[in-house]
Each structure stands twice: as C-alpha cells, then as structure tokens.
XYZ file of C-alpha atoms in Angstrom:
397
model
C -72.862 141.262 -35.469
C -73.249 141.784 -31.736
C -73.777 145.283 -30.448
C -70.942 146.205 -28.058
C -73.120 148.831 -26.365
C -75.626 146.254 -25.166
C -75.598 144.094 -22.111
C -75.963 140.348 -22.311
C -78.813 138.042 -21.291
C -78.629 134.769 -19.363
C -81.730 132.566 -19.091
C -81.029 129.868 -16.496
C -83.533 127.050 -15.949
C -83.494 125.165 -12.660
C -85.177 122.062 -14.043
C -88.313 121.161 -12.012
C -87.944 123.777 -9.231
C -91.649 124.576 -8.992
C -93.225 126.801 -6.356
C -96.743 125.368 -6.279
C -100.032 127.018 -6.921
C -100.669 126.262 -10.622
C -104.308 127.239 -11.163
C -104.977 124.249 -13.433
C -103.087 121.643 -11.383
C -106.283 119.691 -10.686
C -106.291 118.647 -14.339
C -102.833 117.024 -14.153
C -102.147 113.737 -12.395
C -99.546 111.466 -10.865
C -101.334 108.173 -11.262
C -104.845 108.825 -9.953
C -103.783 111.730 -7.733
C -104.183 115.300 -9.079
C -101.266 117.705 -8.744
C -103.341 120.130 -6.665
C -101.305 120.897 -3.579
C -97.941 119.888 -5.033
C -95.227 122.402 -4.159
C -91.668 121.341 -4.881
C -89.813 124.125 -3.065
C -92.109 124.481 -0.055
C -92.317 120.770 0.684
C -88.550 120.331 0.497
C -88.072 123.283 2.860
C -90.625 121.866 5.288
C -88.659 118.629 5.410
C -85.586 120.641 6.323
C -84.869 124.390 6.176
C -83.038 125.577 3.062
C -79.982 127.842 3.059
C -80.168 129.669 -0.291
C -79.021 133.230 0.481
C -78.246 134.350 -3.077
C -81.483 133.355 -4.791
C -83.503 134.276 -1.717
C -81.976 137.757 -1.853
C -83.313 138.084 -5.401
C -86.787 137.131 -4.139
C -87.162 133.331 -4.078
C -89.078 133.223 -0.803
C -91.254 136.133 -1.887
C -92.022 134.401 -5.208
C -93.065 131.270 -3.336
C -95.487 133.246 -1.172
C -96.886 134.980 -4.238
C -97.419 131.718 -6.123
C -98.860 129.573 -3.361
C -99.364 131.634 -0.219
C -96.844 129.419 1.563
C -93.625 130.160 3.393
C -90.492 128.032 3.287
C -88.275 127.595 6.360
C -84.941 129.262 5.642
C -86.330 131.545 2.906
C -88.034 134.921 3.084
C -85.463 137.726 2.748
C -86.571 141.150 1.536
C -86.193 140.973 -2.269
C -83.281 142.887 -3.764
C -83.833 141.718 -7.342
C -86.594 141.311 -9.881
C -89.044 138.706 -8.625
C -92.359 137.110 -9.502
C -94.009 133.844 -10.514
C -94.901 132.471 -13.946
C -97.795 130.367 -15.224
C -97.650 127.960 -18.160
C -100.468 127.603 -20.688
C -99.128 124.713 -22.800
C -101.019 121.427 -22.324
C -98.172 119.586 -20.649
C -95.860 119.522 -17.659
C -92.770 118.394 -19.505
C -89.400 119.683 -20.596
C -90.153 120.747 -24.202
C -93.415 122.500 -23.274
C -91.801 124.494 -20.495
C -88.653 125.483 -22.349
C -90.384 126.324 -25.626
C -92.886 128.533 -23.835
C -90.105 130.278 -21.877
C -88.573 130.954 -25.315
C -91.836 132.438 -26.606
C -93.573 129.458 -28.252
C -96.486 127.830 -26.405
C -97.237 124.298 -27.580
C -100.187 124.510 -30.030
C -101.113 120.831 -29.941
C -101.881 118.051 -27.489
C -98.920 115.750 -27.018
C -99.297 112.034 -27.639
C -98.923 109.931 -24.488
C -98.481 106.177 -24.474
C -101.031 104.376 -22.275
C -100.058 102.944 -18.896
C -100.622 99.388 -20.081
C -98.410 96.502 -21.005
C -97.643 96.581 -23.855
C -97.636 100.363 -23.954
C -96.524 100.912 -27.558
C -98.507 100.026 -30.677
C -97.417 96.631 -31.974
C -96.368 98.069 -35.332
C -94.148 100.656 -33.627
C -92.477 97.975 -31.499
C -91.785 95.912 -34.624
C -90.311 98.925 -36.404
C -88.045 99.718 -33.428
C -86.792 96.123 -33.369
C -86.175 96.213 -37.114
C -84.219 99.444 -36.777
C -82.169 97.869 -33.975
C -81.640 94.674 -35.964
C -83.050 92.578 -33.124
C -85.849 90.051 -32.740
C -87.848 92.349 -30.483
C -87.712 94.919 -27.700
C -87.747 94.626 -23.921
C -89.914 96.612 -21.547
C -92.704 98.161 -23.615
C -94.267 99.721 -20.506
C -94.353 102.698 -18.138
C -91.333 102.440 -15.848
C -88.675 104.195 -13.805
C -85.427 104.232 -15.733
C -83.208 102.965 -12.949
C -85.719 100.275 -11.955
C -86.225 98.890 -15.458
C -82.481 98.745 -16.117
C -81.964 96.808 -12.876
C -84.830 94.457 -13.784
C -84.121 93.908 -17.480
C -80.409 94.691 -17.849
C -79.370 91.039 -17.600
C -81.901 90.005 -20.255
C -80.719 92.876 -22.447
C -77.161 91.537 -22.262
C -78.343 87.996 -23.098
C -80.588 88.945 -26.022
C -79.170 92.226 -27.278
C -82.709 93.651 -27.416
C -83.051 97.352 -26.492
C -85.031 98.273 -23.376
C -87.870 100.610 -24.398
C -90.137 102.365 -21.919
C -92.179 105.510 -21.336
C -93.774 107.554 -18.549
C -96.535 110.072 -17.974
C -94.554 112.434 -20.243
C -94.760 112.402 -24.033
C -91.558 110.411 -24.374
C -90.083 107.131 -25.577
C -86.877 106.171 -23.762
C -84.411 103.567 -24.987
C -81.845 102.071 -22.615
C -78.897 100.051 -23.894
C -75.521 98.910 -22.592
C -72.751 101.218 -23.797
C -70.270 98.406 -24.400
C -72.422 95.425 -25.368
C -74.885 97.350 -27.573
C -72.579 100.220 -28.534
C -73.057 103.907 -27.846
C -73.061 105.154 -31.453
C -75.423 102.327 -32.455
C -77.668 103.391 -29.578
C -77.707 107.016 -30.744
C -78.400 105.993 -34.350
C -81.318 103.869 -33.204
C -82.797 106.799 -31.307
C -82.501 109.033 -34.373
C -84.459 106.466 -36.416
C -87.094 106.039 -33.715
C -87.472 109.811 -33.352
C -88.365 109.998 -37.045
C -91.057 107.373 -36.376
C -92.701 109.005 -33.357
C -92.334 112.758 -33.915
C -95.157 112.706 -36.519
C -97.305 111.190 -33.729
C -96.557 114.307 -31.572
C -94.360 112.357 -29.178
C -92.112 115.042 -27.739
C -88.831 113.226 -27.248
C -86.880 110.048 -27.756
C -84.215 109.763 -25.071
C -81.099 107.606 -25.242
C -80.350 106.177 -21.781
C -76.967 104.398 -21.921
C -75.804 102.279 -18.981
C -72.832 100.147 -17.986
C -72.051 97.422 -15.457
C -73.325 93.916 -14.913
C -76.151 92.117 -13.128
C -76.710 93.709 -9.741
C -74.528 96.714 -10.555
C -76.006 98.389 -13.624
C -75.641 102.176 -13.623
C -76.680 104.859 -16.084
C -73.892 106.951 -17.581
C -73.824 110.720 -18.266
C -74.110 110.046 -22.021
C -77.855 110.647 -22.182
C -79.010 112.302 -25.357
C -82.458 113.785 -26.125
C -83.965 113.816 -29.617
C -86.791 116.343 -29.424
C -89.377 117.377 -31.954
C -88.581 120.807 -33.405
C -90.384 123.840 -31.946
C -93.417 124.814 -34.047
C -92.338 128.438 -34.408
C -89.427 130.830 -34.086
C -88.049 131.015 -30.561
C -86.009 133.557 -28.662
C -82.895 131.699 -29.813
C -83.951 132.005 -33.462
C -84.638 135.726 -33.044
C -81.255 136.326 -31.434
C -79.357 134.419 -34.095
C -81.308 136.089 -36.905
C -80.254 139.459 -35.475
C -76.621 138.441 -35.561
C -76.264 137.870 -31.840
C -74.005 135.208 -30.396
C -76.063 132.439 -28.788
C -74.853 129.841 -26.315
C -76.615 126.776 -24.913
C -75.523 125.073 -21.704
C -76.614 121.508 -20.949
C -79.514 119.917 -22.816
C -80.881 123.168 -24.291
C -79.506 122.248 -27.705
C -81.340 118.925 -27.652
C -84.612 120.529 -26.486
C -84.581 123.017 -29.377
C -83.363 120.531 -32.002
C -80.098 122.534 -32.110
C -81.882 125.437 -33.813
C -80.864 129.029 -33.160
C -77.732 128.007 -31.245
C -74.277 129.153 -32.197
C -72.244 127.293 -29.556
C -73.245 124.337 -27.402
C -71.579 123.723 -24.040
C -72.002 120.231 -22.630
C -70.850 118.406 -19.524
C -71.101 115.091 -17.726
C -72.823 116.615 -14.687
C -74.424 119.792 -13.393
C -71.080 120.590 -11.777
C -69.488 120.574 -15.240
C -72.280 122.792 -16.544
C -71.818 125.201 -13.634
C -68.184 125.652 -14.630
C -69.252 126.288 -18.239
C -71.819 128.881 -17.146
C -69.354 130.693 -14.887
C -66.909 130.905 -17.770
C -69.600 132.293 -20.059
C -70.531 134.898 -17.421
C -66.983 136.189 -17.839
C -66.456 135.671 -21.571
C -69.776 135.699 -23.477
C -69.900 138.363 -26.157
C -71.631 141.755 -25.716
C -75.292 141.512 -26.694
C -75.241 137.704 -26.528
C -77.850 135.260 -25.239
C -76.912 132.301 -23.026
C -79.626 129.715 -22.309
C -78.778 127.105 -19.650
C -80.497 124.086 -18.117
C -79.515 122.337 -14.891
C -81.241 118.959 -15.037
C -80.137 117.050 -11.945
C -82.795 118.542 -9.639
C -85.253 116.674 -11.861
C -83.378 113.605 -13.057
C -81.531 112.610 -9.886
C -83.826 113.821 -7.109
C -87.333 114.744 -8.249
C -88.180 111.581 -10.157
C -86.490 109.465 -7.494
C -88.422 111.251 -4.718
C -85.196 112.068 -2.877
C -86.063 115.069 -0.706
C -82.702 115.384 1.017
C -80.773 115.018 -2.234
C -82.943 117.698 -3.831
C -82.349 120.008 -0.851
C -78.575 119.577 -1.112
C -78.725 120.254 -4.852
C -80.688 123.465 -4.298
C -78.156 124.727 -1.764
C -75.253 123.794 -4.038
C -76.853 125.600 -6.965
C -77.448 128.689 -4.856
C -73.684 128.910 -4.437
C -73.280 128.542 -8.202
C -75.817 131.324 -8.770
C -73.870 133.582 -6.433
C -70.662 132.958 -8.356
C -72.371 133.563 -11.692
C -73.884 136.842 -10.497
C -70.486 137.960 -9.193
C -69.093 137.582 -12.731
C -71.841 139.491 -14.553
C -71.282 142.978 -15.945
C -73.230 146.222 -15.625
C -76.028 146.137 -18.201
C -76.419 142.350 -18.094
C -79.686 140.603 -17.246
C -79.835 137.142 -15.678
C -83.164 135.367 -15.199
C -83.372 132.284 -12.969
C -86.535 130.255 -13.505
C -87.868 126.687 -13.975
C -89.850 124.690 -16.537
C -92.279 122.711 -14.320
C -92.355 121.085 -10.882
C -91.264 117.668 -9.618
C -92.301 117.568 -5.963
C -90.215 114.822 -4.289
C -92.813 114.537 -1.532
C -95.641 113.837 -3.991
C -97.142 110.528 -4.994
C -95.823 108.777 -8.109
C -92.599 109.642 -9.900
C -93.727 112.163 -12.506
C -93.515 115.931 -12.932
C -95.995 118.151 -11.099
C -97.939 121.056 -12.616
C -96.740 124.163 -10.775
C -95.981 127.816 -11.139
C -92.276 128.619 -11.340
C -90.123 131.417 -9.912
C -88.892 134.281 -12.066
C -85.863 135.887 -10.409
C -83.787 138.573 -12.091
C -80.339 140.062 -11.514
C -79.374 143.389 -13.058
C -82.397 145.661 -12.572
C -82.543 146.203 -8.819
C -85.616 145.490 -6.668
C -88.694 145.028 -8.834
C -91.876 143.052 -8.156
C -93.421 141.827 -11.420
C -96.293 139.813 -9.921
C -97.675 136.843 -11.791
C -96.606 136.623 -15.421
C -96.659 134.051 -18.206
C -93.820 131.843 -19.321
C -93.971 133.672 -22.666
C -93.385 136.986 -20.880
C -89.887 135.769 -20.010
C -89.038 135.529 -23.716
C -90.605 138.915 -24.442
C -88.618 140.530 -21.633
C -85.280 139.090 -22.681
C -85.970 140.115 -26.274
C -86.679 143.647 -25.065
C -83.483 143.694 -23.019
C -81.440 142.616 -26.034
C -83.210 145.011 -28.399
C -84.638 142.178 -30.517
C -87.941 142.147 -32.349
C -90.774 140.867 -30.076
C -90.893 137.097 -29.710
C -94.175 135.240 -29.286
C -97.395 136.428 -27.618
C -95.820 137.586 -24.359
C -95.415 141.079 -22.918
C -92.180 142.381 -21.446
C -92.193 142.906 -17.685
C -89.095 145.113 -17.824
C-alpha cells in the first residue's frame, strides 16, 4: 500500500533534449561524422533565442553551461531548483538505453545494429518476416527515414501488400503498413512475431509505423507501437511496484519497459494529449506514487527531421506544460525533468546524438548537484520514495 505520509515522484523525460558535452561523443557517429560538438539545446537557441522561463528558473541554462561550457540565448536565469547534468555509460544513444539507465539499469551488452547496406537484414530474417506477414516478400530492407520510405514505397505497398521494413543507426527494426489496406491489428501482430525473432539478437525494438492516405499523400498516424526487449534487471518501476506503490506511465514508457512494473498506463495521440494526462496525474496521483512520463515529439517530429524551428516551438510549448505541472504539485513531491539522449537538429544525418542531458528538479529548493550519472536519477528517486536502492547509482538528494 502507498504511504500517505510520503510525497510523490514524477520522472519526466524530454525525449532527445541533450545539452552537449558527452565525454565519449567522438566514438558515436552520424554517418561518418562523430557526435563531438553536437549540442541540441545550444544550437537551437543559437538559431533563435528560446523563451523557457519555467525550466530555466529550475536551472536549464546553468545545466547547459555546466555540461558544455556554452550559453544559450534566452536562457541563463539564476537557478531556483535542483540542477545538474547527467552522463550515460550504456553503449548506445537510443531510447531503451537512456530510459533503462535513468531507471537504474545500464545496458550490459552491445546492441545489434543492422548494416547500412542494401539489403540490410539477413536474408533468412527477411524470409521469416514475409512468412509471418503471409506475403511474398518485404519492401525496403535498408536504412531509411520513415517519412521518406513511406512516400517512396507506399504505392508499391498498396499494390503488393508487402510490409515496408527498414532500420536506422539505432538498434531497431521498423515496419510500416497501411492501416486500412494491411490492417492495424494485423500490423501489430506481425510486429509481435518479429520482435520474438530479433530480441534474441539484441535488437532493442521493433516499431509498428502505421500510415494512411494514397500516393502523394501518405501520412503516418499516431498509432505507433514499440515492442522493446525487456530490461535485463529490476528497474525503479519494479522496485516501486514491489513496495506496493502506485506506478503510472505516460506515453511510450510502458512500451520501453515491456509493460513491467507499471500499474496504470496513460496514452495519447500526441504530446498535447500526454500533457493533459500528466497535469491530471499531478493533481490526482496517489501519495507515495511514481509517475514516469515521456514526451517523444521533440525527437520524432523535429530532431530526426532536422527541423530547428519546430523543435524550438516544441520546447517553448513544453515549458508552459512544465509550469502547469509544477503549479499542481504538492509539498513533499519531487519532479525531475531530464532527457534520454540528444538529437541535434543542426547536426549532419538524421540520427540521435551522444550528449549529456539536463537534470532539473522541483521540490527541494536551489541545489547544484554537478555532473551525475543517469543511474543516480533512479537512486535519488528511490531515496525520495523511501524504496530500497535501485541499481549502481548514488542519490544526489
């Protein structure tokens, strides 16, 4: 049962909002270009000043300076919250690695990545995917941008019925199919079967990418679904649930953690829907509960598409959301705003960038925590909730 004397915890991930400066960035690449020098937040702010008064008041600008030594036009208020920067140790710059490590479980293996060749998938795997789909083959079989490959192969998909399969620099296999012609439930079932094929290979995720429309007007729908490999150890969510605490996931958190350790999942068609869910939870979540949220559109709509202005608008919109969430929190609560990796829209290529991330906290007053590890976030939230320690991290509270 939850403890009514305890405050609640909210772990809120701004997907891909990196702040540069990862010490090992030279070992991670977009194409042939290393991620050294990538800085999602600073480069957006240099393109046009950012108005983010709520998160900046917690210490966003200060965290950026700490992580990379850079300033961002529009940011730089004197911190009034807990603030610092976090480094990742997992051998990846992807969604599962970042989220698992924030929840106390660094990735203990090297992910499998499909080569940037055509075909990209092993021939036997492609045959097994086609057999599972009941089709004569698959389309794509390459590294590609999701919107580009749907525009290029959507017509052929409608003619043949073959699923469009593609990958990227992440450990992922994505399957695009037309919601009406192929069928949404059939699409999901196919992804479940394919996930069982590739998870033993240490491929992190199979992602269903439904779309609608016709030639020249194909568009992805909000019905994406991620089928992720299970975390290799107990996470913060598992620890909270084992202790009888209420746990809530907002957005794709449930998918990332294979729905483990989660009592209630809150979904939406957009980040705006998720913002409404999070604001409601800030008012109604149980005493002693843990809410874990992900806001994905920074990454999916603007980072990968290298849309600097769109990313800037999304950051400013989310800052307003953060202000409304903080206004609904109670004395004794802790809210941590952070990120899982970078995705610098000014950088070459279309992939994630290896960066430090901000750690901004509401509920403890001004407190500089310096540079910490992703795992220290899990340890700190566990300490706040009075849970047994989670993972190898140390609490910064």
